[in-house]
Amino acid sequence: MHPTANQWYADRTSRSEDWPADLLRARKHGTPISVVLPALNEEATVGGIVEQIRDFADRTGLVDEIVVMDSGSVDRTAEAAAEAGAAVCHRDHVLSDHGSRPGKGEVLWKSLACTKGDLLVYVDADLTEFGEHYLTGLIGPLLADPEVMLVKAFYDRPLNRGADGHAESTAGGGRVTELMARPLLNSFFPELAGVVQPLAGEYAGHRALLEQLPFAAGYGVEIAMLLDTVRLCGLDALAQVDLGYRAHKHQDTAALGRMSSTILHAVLRRVGRKGPVWTEFTQFQRDGADIVPADFEVTWPDRPPMASIPQYAEALAPPAYTL
């Protein structure tokens, strides 16, 4: 490992059990904290996660707001989230003058305009197992050290389960991380080689940082946020926490290929590559006796820093769903 990365890993890595709720309550000092769940067709899981977060908030006072950002769901994601007690914002209803784009990066960017917390905690809505240690682990370093601006989660990500429902191995999962993100970071940003899960969907940050960052499109948003944070604030502004275990839905290989292309585009824009990058990604599918190409648009321009949007201050409470 690069010596700088090695030292950072030693200094800025913790475990969720290092951050008990009682300790964090004493350090909160009235800091408003919002939990944001980006969601697309997650009616099976989002309600249960919201209920657990609400229970945690009621018991500890550590969470002040729960917002589900709907990325255009066609199922009952919005209804399930609202029934469980979350505010629900649809991407099309937030900063509508700027239009809407598909992808995760869009709803994360727009979440800044419909939350009020000084700290924002992001949790994916497809988790099939969720624990409150996700929240305490991510909040802890931000409340403990004013230099820390962004906290990334890491965890074991089992790919398969045995007949008894238990994980067969903790070595699987995170395929795009191992095949795309980690090689890119080690090659172009070796000081970040100590980041265990650069694509983790669970992280937390200060609004003061997040509103100064451009937001990459789609699945490029996490690695772009990582790189832009270090560029803007330095490596010590980043920390990571071990959350132990993550269970969620897995995507097929073709979907992971499109995800990898989006991540590659986000990184290429940040290494100063000159010249245009082709934005269509071609894969191949069987059509009867033939193999035919299938083209996908995998990237869009970054959204600008939210602080540069004139309507930002006026859009802190856009309309949520009315059931």
PDB file of C-alpha atoms in Angstrom, residues 34-240:
ATOM      1  CA  SER A  34     -31.007  13.976   8.238  1.00  0.00           C
ATOM      2  CA  VAL A  35     -31.090  10.398   6.966  1.00  0.00           C
ATOM      3  CA  VAL A  36     -31.635  10.076   3.212  1.00  0.00           C
ATOM      4  CA  LEU A  37     -32.628   6.887   1.385  1.00  0.00           C
ATOM      5  CA  PRO A  38     -32.351   7.023  -2.424  1.00  0.00           C
ATOM      6  CA  ALA A  39     -34.878   4.556  -3.808  1.00  0.00           C
ATOM      7  CA  LEU A  40     -36.009   3.106  -7.120  1.00  0.00           C
ATOM      8  CA  ASN A  41     -38.653   0.368  -6.951  1.00  0.00           C
ATOM      9  CA  GLU A  42     -37.758  -0.720  -3.414  1.00  0.00           C
ATOM     10  CA  GLU A  43     -41.228  -1.238  -1.918  1.00  0.00           C
ATOM     11  CA  ALA A  44     -40.158  -4.602  -0.466  1.00  0.00           C
ATOM     12  CA  THR A  45     -37.438  -3.137   1.760  1.00  0.00           C
ATOM     13  CA  VAL A  46     -37.785   0.625   2.173  1.00  0.00           C
ATOM     14  CA  GLY A  47     -40.630   0.581   4.693  1.00  0.00           C
ATOM     15  CA  GLY A  48     -38.836  -1.728   7.097  1.00  0.00           C
ATOM     16  CA  ILE A  49     -35.672   0.370   6.999  1.00  0.00           C
ATOM     17  CA  VAL A  50     -37.615   3.574   7.631  1.00  0.00           C
ATOM     18  CA  GLU A  51     -39.421   1.990  10.590  1.00  0.00           C
ATOM     19  CA  GLN A  52     -36.114   1.000  12.175  1.00  0.00           C
ATOM     20  CA  ILE A  53     -34.671   4.472  11.666  1.00  0.00           C
ATOM     21  CA  ARG A  54     -37.788   6.054  13.196  1.00  0.00           C
ATOM     22  CA  ASP A  55     -37.526   3.788  16.222  1.00  0.00           C
ATOM     23  CA  PHE A  56     -33.846   4.693  16.588  1.00  0.00           C
ATOM     24  CA  ALA A  57     -34.672   8.392  16.292  1.00  0.00           C
ATOM     25  CA  ASP A  58     -37.419   8.171  18.919  1.00  0.00           C
ATOM     26  CA  ARG A  59     -35.162   6.351  21.386  1.00  0.00           C
ATOM     27  CA  THR A  60     -31.955   8.332  20.924  1.00  0.00           C
ATOM     28  CA  GLY A  61     -32.808  11.739  19.492  1.00  0.00           C
ATOM     29  CA  LEU A  62     -29.881  11.366  17.090  1.00  0.00           C
ATOM     30  CA  VAL A  63     -31.919  11.610  13.871  1.00  0.00           C
ATOM     31  CA  ASP A  64     -34.084  14.643  13.169  1.00  0.00           C
ATOM     32  CA  GLU A  65     -35.369  13.898   9.667  1.00  0.00           C
ATOM     33  CA  ILE A  66     -35.918  10.873   7.408  1.00  0.00           C
ATOM     34  CA  VAL A  67     -36.297  11.540   3.686  1.00  0.00           C
ATOM     35  CA  VAL A  68     -36.784   8.986   0.914  1.00  0.00           C
ATOM     36  CA  MET A  69     -35.738  10.284  -2.507  1.00  0.00           C
ATOM     37  CA  ASP A  70     -37.810   8.548  -5.170  1.00  0.00           C
ATOM     38  CA  SER A  71     -35.916   8.156  -8.429  1.00  0.00           C
ATOM     39  CA  GLY A  72     -39.017   7.436 -10.506  1.00  0.00           C
ATOM     40  CA  SER A  73     -40.405   4.258  -8.950  1.00  0.00           C
ATOM     41  CA  VAL A  74     -43.323   2.515 -10.635  1.00  0.00           C
ATOM     42  CA  ASP A  75     -44.175   0.327  -7.641  1.00  0.00           C
ATOM     43  CA  ARG A  76     -45.346   1.321  -4.138  1.00  0.00           C
ATOM     44  CA  THR A  77     -41.970   2.580  -2.928  1.00  0.00           C
ATOM     45  CA  ALA A  78     -43.322   6.056  -2.161  1.00  0.00           C
ATOM     46  CA  GLU A  79     -46.412   4.771  -0.374  1.00  0.00           C
ATOM     47  CA  ALA A  80     -44.445   2.229   1.684  1.00  0.00           C
ATOM     48  CA  ALA A  81     -41.934   4.873   2.754  1.00  0.00           C
ATOM     49  CA  ALA A  82     -44.604   7.417   3.681  1.00  0.00           C
ATOM     50  CA  GLU A  83     -46.663   4.861   5.590  1.00  0.00           C
ATOM     51  CA  ALA A  84     -43.544   3.996   7.605  1.00  0.00           C
ATOM     52  CA  GLY A  85     -43.058   7.642   8.540  1.00  0.00           C
ATOM     53  CA  ALA A  86     -40.607   9.134   6.044  1.00  0.00           C
ATOM     54  CA  ALA A  87     -41.007  12.300   4.047  1.00  0.00           C
ATOM     55  CA  VAL A  88     -40.960  11.319   0.369  1.00  0.00           C
ATOM     56  CA  CYS A  89     -39.635  13.568  -2.376  1.00  0.00           C
ATOM     57  CA  HIS A  90     -39.788  12.691  -6.059  1.00  0.00           C
ATOM     58  CA  ARG A  91     -36.874  13.795  -8.208  1.00  0.00           C
ATOM     59  CA  ASP A  92     -39.285  15.519 -10.637  1.00  0.00           C
ATOM     60  CA  HIS A  93     -40.681  17.735  -7.865  1.00  0.00           C
ATOM     61  CA  VAL A  94     -37.332  19.096  -6.669  1.00  0.00           C
ATOM     62  CA  LEU A  95     -35.663  21.981  -8.539  1.00  0.00           C
ATOM     63  CA  SER A  96     -37.975  21.219 -11.425  1.00  0.00           C
ATOM     64  CA  ASP A  97     -36.586  24.120 -13.473  1.00  0.00           C
ATOM     65  CA  HIS A  98     -33.404  22.058 -13.820  1.00  0.00           C
ATOM     66  CA  GLY A  99     -35.213  19.025 -15.179  1.00  0.00           C
ATOM     67  CA  SER A 100     -34.645  15.440 -14.071  1.00  0.00           C
ATOM     68  CA  ARG A 101     -32.115  12.849 -15.082  1.00  0.00           C
ATOM     69  CA  PRO A 102     -32.149   9.124 -14.430  1.00  0.00           C
ATOM     70  CA  GLY A 103     -29.771   7.593 -11.954  1.00  0.00           C
ATOM     71  CA  LYS A 104     -28.687   7.654  -8.361  1.00  0.00           C
ATOM     72  CA  GLY A 105     -26.486  10.723  -8.599  1.00  0.00           C
ATOM     73  CA  GLU A 106     -29.485  12.860  -9.523  1.00  0.00           C
ATOM     74  CA  VAL A 107     -31.515  12.084  -6.404  1.00  0.00           C
ATOM     75  CA  LEU A 108     -28.497  12.411  -4.122  1.00  0.00           C
ATOM     76  CA  TRP A 109     -27.816  15.865  -5.562  1.00  0.00           C
ATOM     77  CA  LYS A 110     -31.442  16.917  -5.210  1.00  0.00           C
ATOM     78  CA  SER A 111     -31.596  15.560  -1.658  1.00  0.00           C
ATOM     79  CA  LEU A 112     -29.583  18.588  -0.561  1.00  0.00           C
ATOM     80  CA  ALA A 113     -32.499  20.791  -1.602  1.00  0.00           C
ATOM     81  CA  CYS A 114     -35.139  18.915   0.396  1.00  0.00           C
ATOM     82  CA  THR A 115     -33.383  18.189   3.675  1.00  0.00           C
ATOM     83  CA  LYS A 116     -32.541  20.475   6.573  1.00  0.00           C
ATOM     84  CA  GLY A 117     -29.792  18.625   8.423  1.00  0.00           C
ATOM     85  CA  ASP A 118     -26.269  19.944   8.866  1.00  0.00           C
ATOM     86  CA  LEU A 119     -25.178  16.303   8.685  1.00  0.00           C
ATOM     87  CA  LEU A 120     -26.602  13.983   6.024  1.00  0.00           C
ATOM     88  CA  VAL A 121     -26.493  10.205   6.329  1.00  0.00           C
ATOM     89  CA  TYR A 122     -27.115   8.203   3.146  1.00  0.00           C
ATOM     90  CA  VAL A 123     -28.446   4.654   3.348  1.00  0.00           C
ATOM     91  CA  ASP A 124     -29.394   2.539   0.333  1.00  0.00           C
ATOM     92  CA  ALA A 125     -33.040   1.462   0.299  1.00  0.00           C
ATOM     93  CA  ASP A 126     -32.374  -2.064  -1.001  1.00  0.00           C
ATOM     94  CA  LEU A 127     -30.802  -3.394   2.206  1.00  0.00           C
ATOM     95  CA  THR A 128     -32.375  -6.665   3.249  1.00  0.00           C
ATOM     96  CA  GLU A 129     -30.811  -6.444   6.710  1.00  0.00           C
ATOM     97  CA  PHE A 130     -30.345  -3.140   8.514  1.00  0.00           C
ATOM     98  CA  GLY A 131     -29.152  -2.209  11.990  1.00  0.00           C
ATOM     99  CA  GLU A 132     -28.908   1.027  13.913  1.00  0.00           C
ATOM    100  CA  HIS A 133     -25.127   0.605  14.050  1.00  0.00           C
ATOM    101  CA  TYR A 134     -25.160   1.809  10.445  1.00  0.00           C
ATOM    102  CA  LEU A 135     -26.304   5.185  11.754  1.00  0.00           C
ATOM    103  CA  THR A 136     -24.123   5.460  14.846  1.00  0.00           C
ATOM    104  CA  GLY A 137     -21.066   4.259  12.950  1.00  0.00           C
ATOM    105  CA  LEU A 138     -21.440   6.850  10.203  1.00  0.00           C
ATOM    106  CA  ILE A 139     -22.409   9.732  12.480  1.00  0.00           C
ATOM    107  CA  GLY A 140     -19.721   9.082  15.088  1.00  0.00           C
ATOM    108  CA  PRO A 141     -16.561  10.329  13.351  1.00  0.00           C
ATOM    109  CA  LEU A 142     -18.356  13.486  12.145  1.00  0.00           C
ATOM    110  CA  LEU A 143     -19.379  14.446  15.676  1.00  0.00           C
ATOM    111  CA  ALA A 144     -16.042  13.465  17.200  1.00  0.00           C
ATOM    112  CA  ASP A 145     -13.603  15.269  14.901  1.00  0.00           C
ATOM    113  CA  PRO A 146     -14.326  18.604  13.192  1.00  0.00           C
ATOM    114  CA  GLU A 147     -11.691  17.843  10.551  1.00  0.00           C
ATOM    115  CA  VAL A 148     -13.677  14.848   9.261  1.00  0.00           C
ATOM    116  CA  MET A 149     -16.102  15.907   6.533  1.00  0.00           C
ATOM    117  CA  LEU A 150     -17.074  12.588   4.891  1.00  0.00           C
ATOM    118  CA  VAL A 151     -17.367   9.091   6.391  1.00  0.00           C
ATOM    119  CA  LYS A 152     -17.539   6.005   4.175  1.00  0.00           C
ATOM    120  CA  ALA A 153     -18.853   2.640   5.330  1.00  0.00           C
ATOM    121  CA  PHE A 154     -17.245  -0.694   4.649  1.00  0.00           C
ATOM    122  CA  TYR A 155     -18.426  -4.209   5.360  1.00  0.00           C
ATOM    123  CA  ASP A 156     -18.367  -7.817   4.263  1.00  0.00           C
ATOM    124  CA  ARG A 157     -20.590  -8.262   1.213  1.00  0.00           C
ATOM    125  CA  PRO A 158     -21.546 -11.924   0.777  1.00  0.00           C
ATOM    126  CA  LEU A 159     -22.535 -12.808  -2.757  1.00  0.00           C
ATOM    127  CA  ASN A 160     -24.249 -16.134  -2.066  1.00  0.00           C
ATOM    128  CA  ARG A 161     -26.162 -17.767   0.764  1.00  0.00           C
ATOM    129  CA  GLY A 162     -26.378 -21.411   1.671  1.00  0.00           C
ATOM    130  CA  ALA A 163     -29.554 -23.450   2.087  1.00  0.00           C
ATOM    131  CA  ASP A 164     -29.792 -22.352   5.737  1.00  0.00           C
ATOM    132  CA  GLY A 165     -29.852 -18.699   4.700  1.00  0.00           C
ATOM    133  CA  HIS A 166     -26.404 -17.915   6.064  1.00  0.00           C
ATOM    134  CA  ALA A 167     -23.681 -16.369   3.943  1.00  0.00           C
ATOM    135  CA  GLU A 168     -21.473 -18.972   2.306  1.00  0.00           C
ATOM    136  CA  SER A 169     -18.520 -16.617   2.155  1.00  0.00           C
ATOM    137  CA  THR A 170     -17.764 -13.029   3.049  1.00  0.00           C
ATOM    138  CA  ALA A 171     -15.193 -12.767   0.267  1.00  0.00           C
ATOM    139  CA  GLY A 172     -17.717 -12.328  -2.559  1.00  0.00           C
ATOM    140  CA  GLY A 173     -19.735  -9.295  -3.488  1.00  0.00           C
ATOM    141  CA  GLY A 174     -18.328  -5.900  -4.310  1.00  0.00           C
ATOM    142  CA  ARG A 175     -17.497  -7.122  -7.808  1.00  0.00           C
ATOM    143  CA  VAL A 176     -17.374  -3.687  -9.416  1.00  0.00           C
ATOM    144  CA  THR A 177     -15.138  -2.485  -6.586  1.00  0.00           C
ATOM    145  CA  GLU A 178     -12.578  -5.228  -7.134  1.00  0.00           C
ATOM    146  CA  LEU A 179     -12.677  -5.229 -10.947  1.00  0.00           C
ATOM    147  CA  MET A 180     -13.018  -1.506 -11.666  1.00  0.00           C
ATOM    148  CA  ALA A 181     -12.906   0.944  -8.751  1.00  0.00           C
ATOM    149  CA  ARG A 182      -9.969  -0.437  -6.784  1.00  0.00           C
ATOM    150  CA  PRO A 183      -7.636  -0.771  -9.802  1.00  0.00           C
ATOM    151  CA  LEU A 184      -8.507   2.794 -10.832  1.00  0.00           C
ATOM    152  CA  LEU A 185      -7.778   4.211  -7.386  1.00  0.00           C
ATOM    153  CA  ASN A 186      -4.541   2.282  -6.973  1.00  0.00           C
ATOM    154  CA  SER A 187      -3.322   3.446 -10.377  1.00  0.00           C
ATOM    155  CA  PHE A 188      -4.399   7.096 -10.421  1.00  0.00           C
ATOM    156  CA  PHE A 189      -5.027   7.960  -6.756  1.00  0.00           C
ATOM    157  CA  PRO A 190      -2.738   5.655  -4.729  1.00  0.00           C
ATOM    158  CA  GLU A 191      -3.219   7.732  -1.591  1.00  0.00           C
ATOM    159  CA  LEU A 192      -6.796   6.348  -1.567  1.00  0.00           C
ATOM    160  CA  ALA A 193      -5.727   2.703  -1.700  1.00  0.00           C
ATOM    161  CA  GLY A 194      -6.722   2.337   1.965  1.00  0.00           C
ATOM    162  CA  VAL A 195     -10.415   2.964   1.261  1.00  0.00           C
ATOM    163  CA  VAL A 196     -11.996  -0.462   1.710  1.00  0.00           C
ATOM    164  CA  GLN A 197     -15.321   0.182  -0.043  1.00  0.00           C
ATOM    165  CA  PRO A 198     -15.003   3.236  -2.313  1.00  0.00           C
ATOM    166  CA  LEU A 199     -18.418   2.514  -3.859  1.00  0.00           C
ATOM    167  CA  ALA A 200     -20.262   1.986  -0.570  1.00  0.00           C
ATOM    168  CA  GLY A 201     -23.818   3.292  -0.691  1.00  0.00           C
ATOM    169  CA  GLU A 202     -23.750   4.102   3.015  1.00  0.00           C
ATOM    170  CA  TYR A 203     -21.882   7.263   3.986  1.00  0.00           C
ATOM    171  CA  ALA A 204     -22.366  10.537   5.837  1.00  0.00           C
ATOM    172  CA  GLY A 205     -21.102  14.045   5.356  1.00  0.00           C
ATOM    173  CA  HIS A 206     -21.364  17.666   6.354  1.00  0.00           C
ATOM    174  CA  ARG A 207     -23.753  19.732   4.279  1.00  0.00           C
ATOM    175  CA  ALA A 208     -21.042  22.405   4.189  1.00  0.00           C
ATOM    176  CA  LEU A 209     -18.958  19.968   2.131  1.00  0.00           C
ATOM    177  CA  LEU A 210     -21.665  18.292   0.067  1.00  0.00           C
ATOM    178  CA  GLU A 211     -23.142  21.529  -1.238  1.00  0.00           C
ATOM    179  CA  GLN A 212     -19.712  22.494  -2.620  1.00  0.00           C
ATOM    180  CA  LEU A 213     -19.268  19.283  -4.637  1.00  0.00           C
ATOM    181  CA  PRO A 214     -20.363  18.504  -8.182  1.00  0.00           C
ATOM    182  CA  PHE A 215     -22.475  15.345  -8.307  1.00  0.00           C
ATOM    183  CA  ALA A 216     -21.666  12.753 -10.948  1.00  0.00           C
ATOM    184  CA  ALA A 217     -24.451  10.988 -12.771  1.00  0.00           C
ATOM    185  CA  GLY A 218     -25.747   7.543 -11.901  1.00  0.00           C
ATOM    186  CA  TYR A 219     -23.492   5.095 -10.133  1.00  0.00           C
ATOM    187  CA  GLY A 220     -20.450   7.307 -10.614  1.00  0.00           C
ATOM    188  CA  VAL A 221     -21.619   9.505  -7.756  1.00  0.00           C
ATOM    189  CA  GLU A 222     -19.885   7.665  -4.904  1.00  0.00           C
ATOM    190  CA  ILE A 223     -16.397   7.495  -6.369  1.00  0.00           C
ATOM    191  CA  ALA A 224     -16.679  11.065  -7.657  1.00  0.00           C
ATOM    192  CA  MET A 225     -17.689  12.288  -4.195  1.00  0.00           C
ATOM    193  CA  LEU A 226     -14.692  10.508  -2.715  1.00  0.00           C
ATOM    194  CA  LEU A 227     -12.251  12.064  -5.180  1.00  0.00           C
ATOM    195  CA  ASP A 228     -13.781  15.527  -5.014  1.00  0.00           C
ATOM    196  CA  THR A 229     -13.765  15.557  -1.207  1.00  0.00           C
ATOM    197  CA  VAL A 230     -10.058  14.777  -1.086  1.00  0.00           C
ATOM    198  CA  ARG A 231      -9.343  17.323  -3.819  1.00  0.00           C
ATOM    199  CA  LEU A 232     -11.251  20.040  -1.970  1.00  0.00           C
ATOM    200  CA  CYS A 233     -10.445  19.259   1.671  1.00  0.00           C
ATOM    201  CA  GLY A 234      -7.484  16.877   1.749  1.00  0.00           C
ATOM    202  CA  LEU A 235      -7.183  13.229   2.705  1.00  0.00           C
ATOM    203  CA  ASP A 236      -7.680  13.748   6.438  1.00  0.00           C
ATOM    204  CA  ALA A 237     -11.204  15.039   5.774  1.00  0.00           C
ATOM    205  CA  LEU A 238     -12.115  11.440   4.916  1.00  0.00           C
ATOM    206  CA  ALA A 239     -12.754   8.619   7.401  1.00  0.00           C
ATOM    207  CA  GLN A 240     -14.173   5.105   7.163  1.00  0.00           C
TER     208      GLN A 240
END
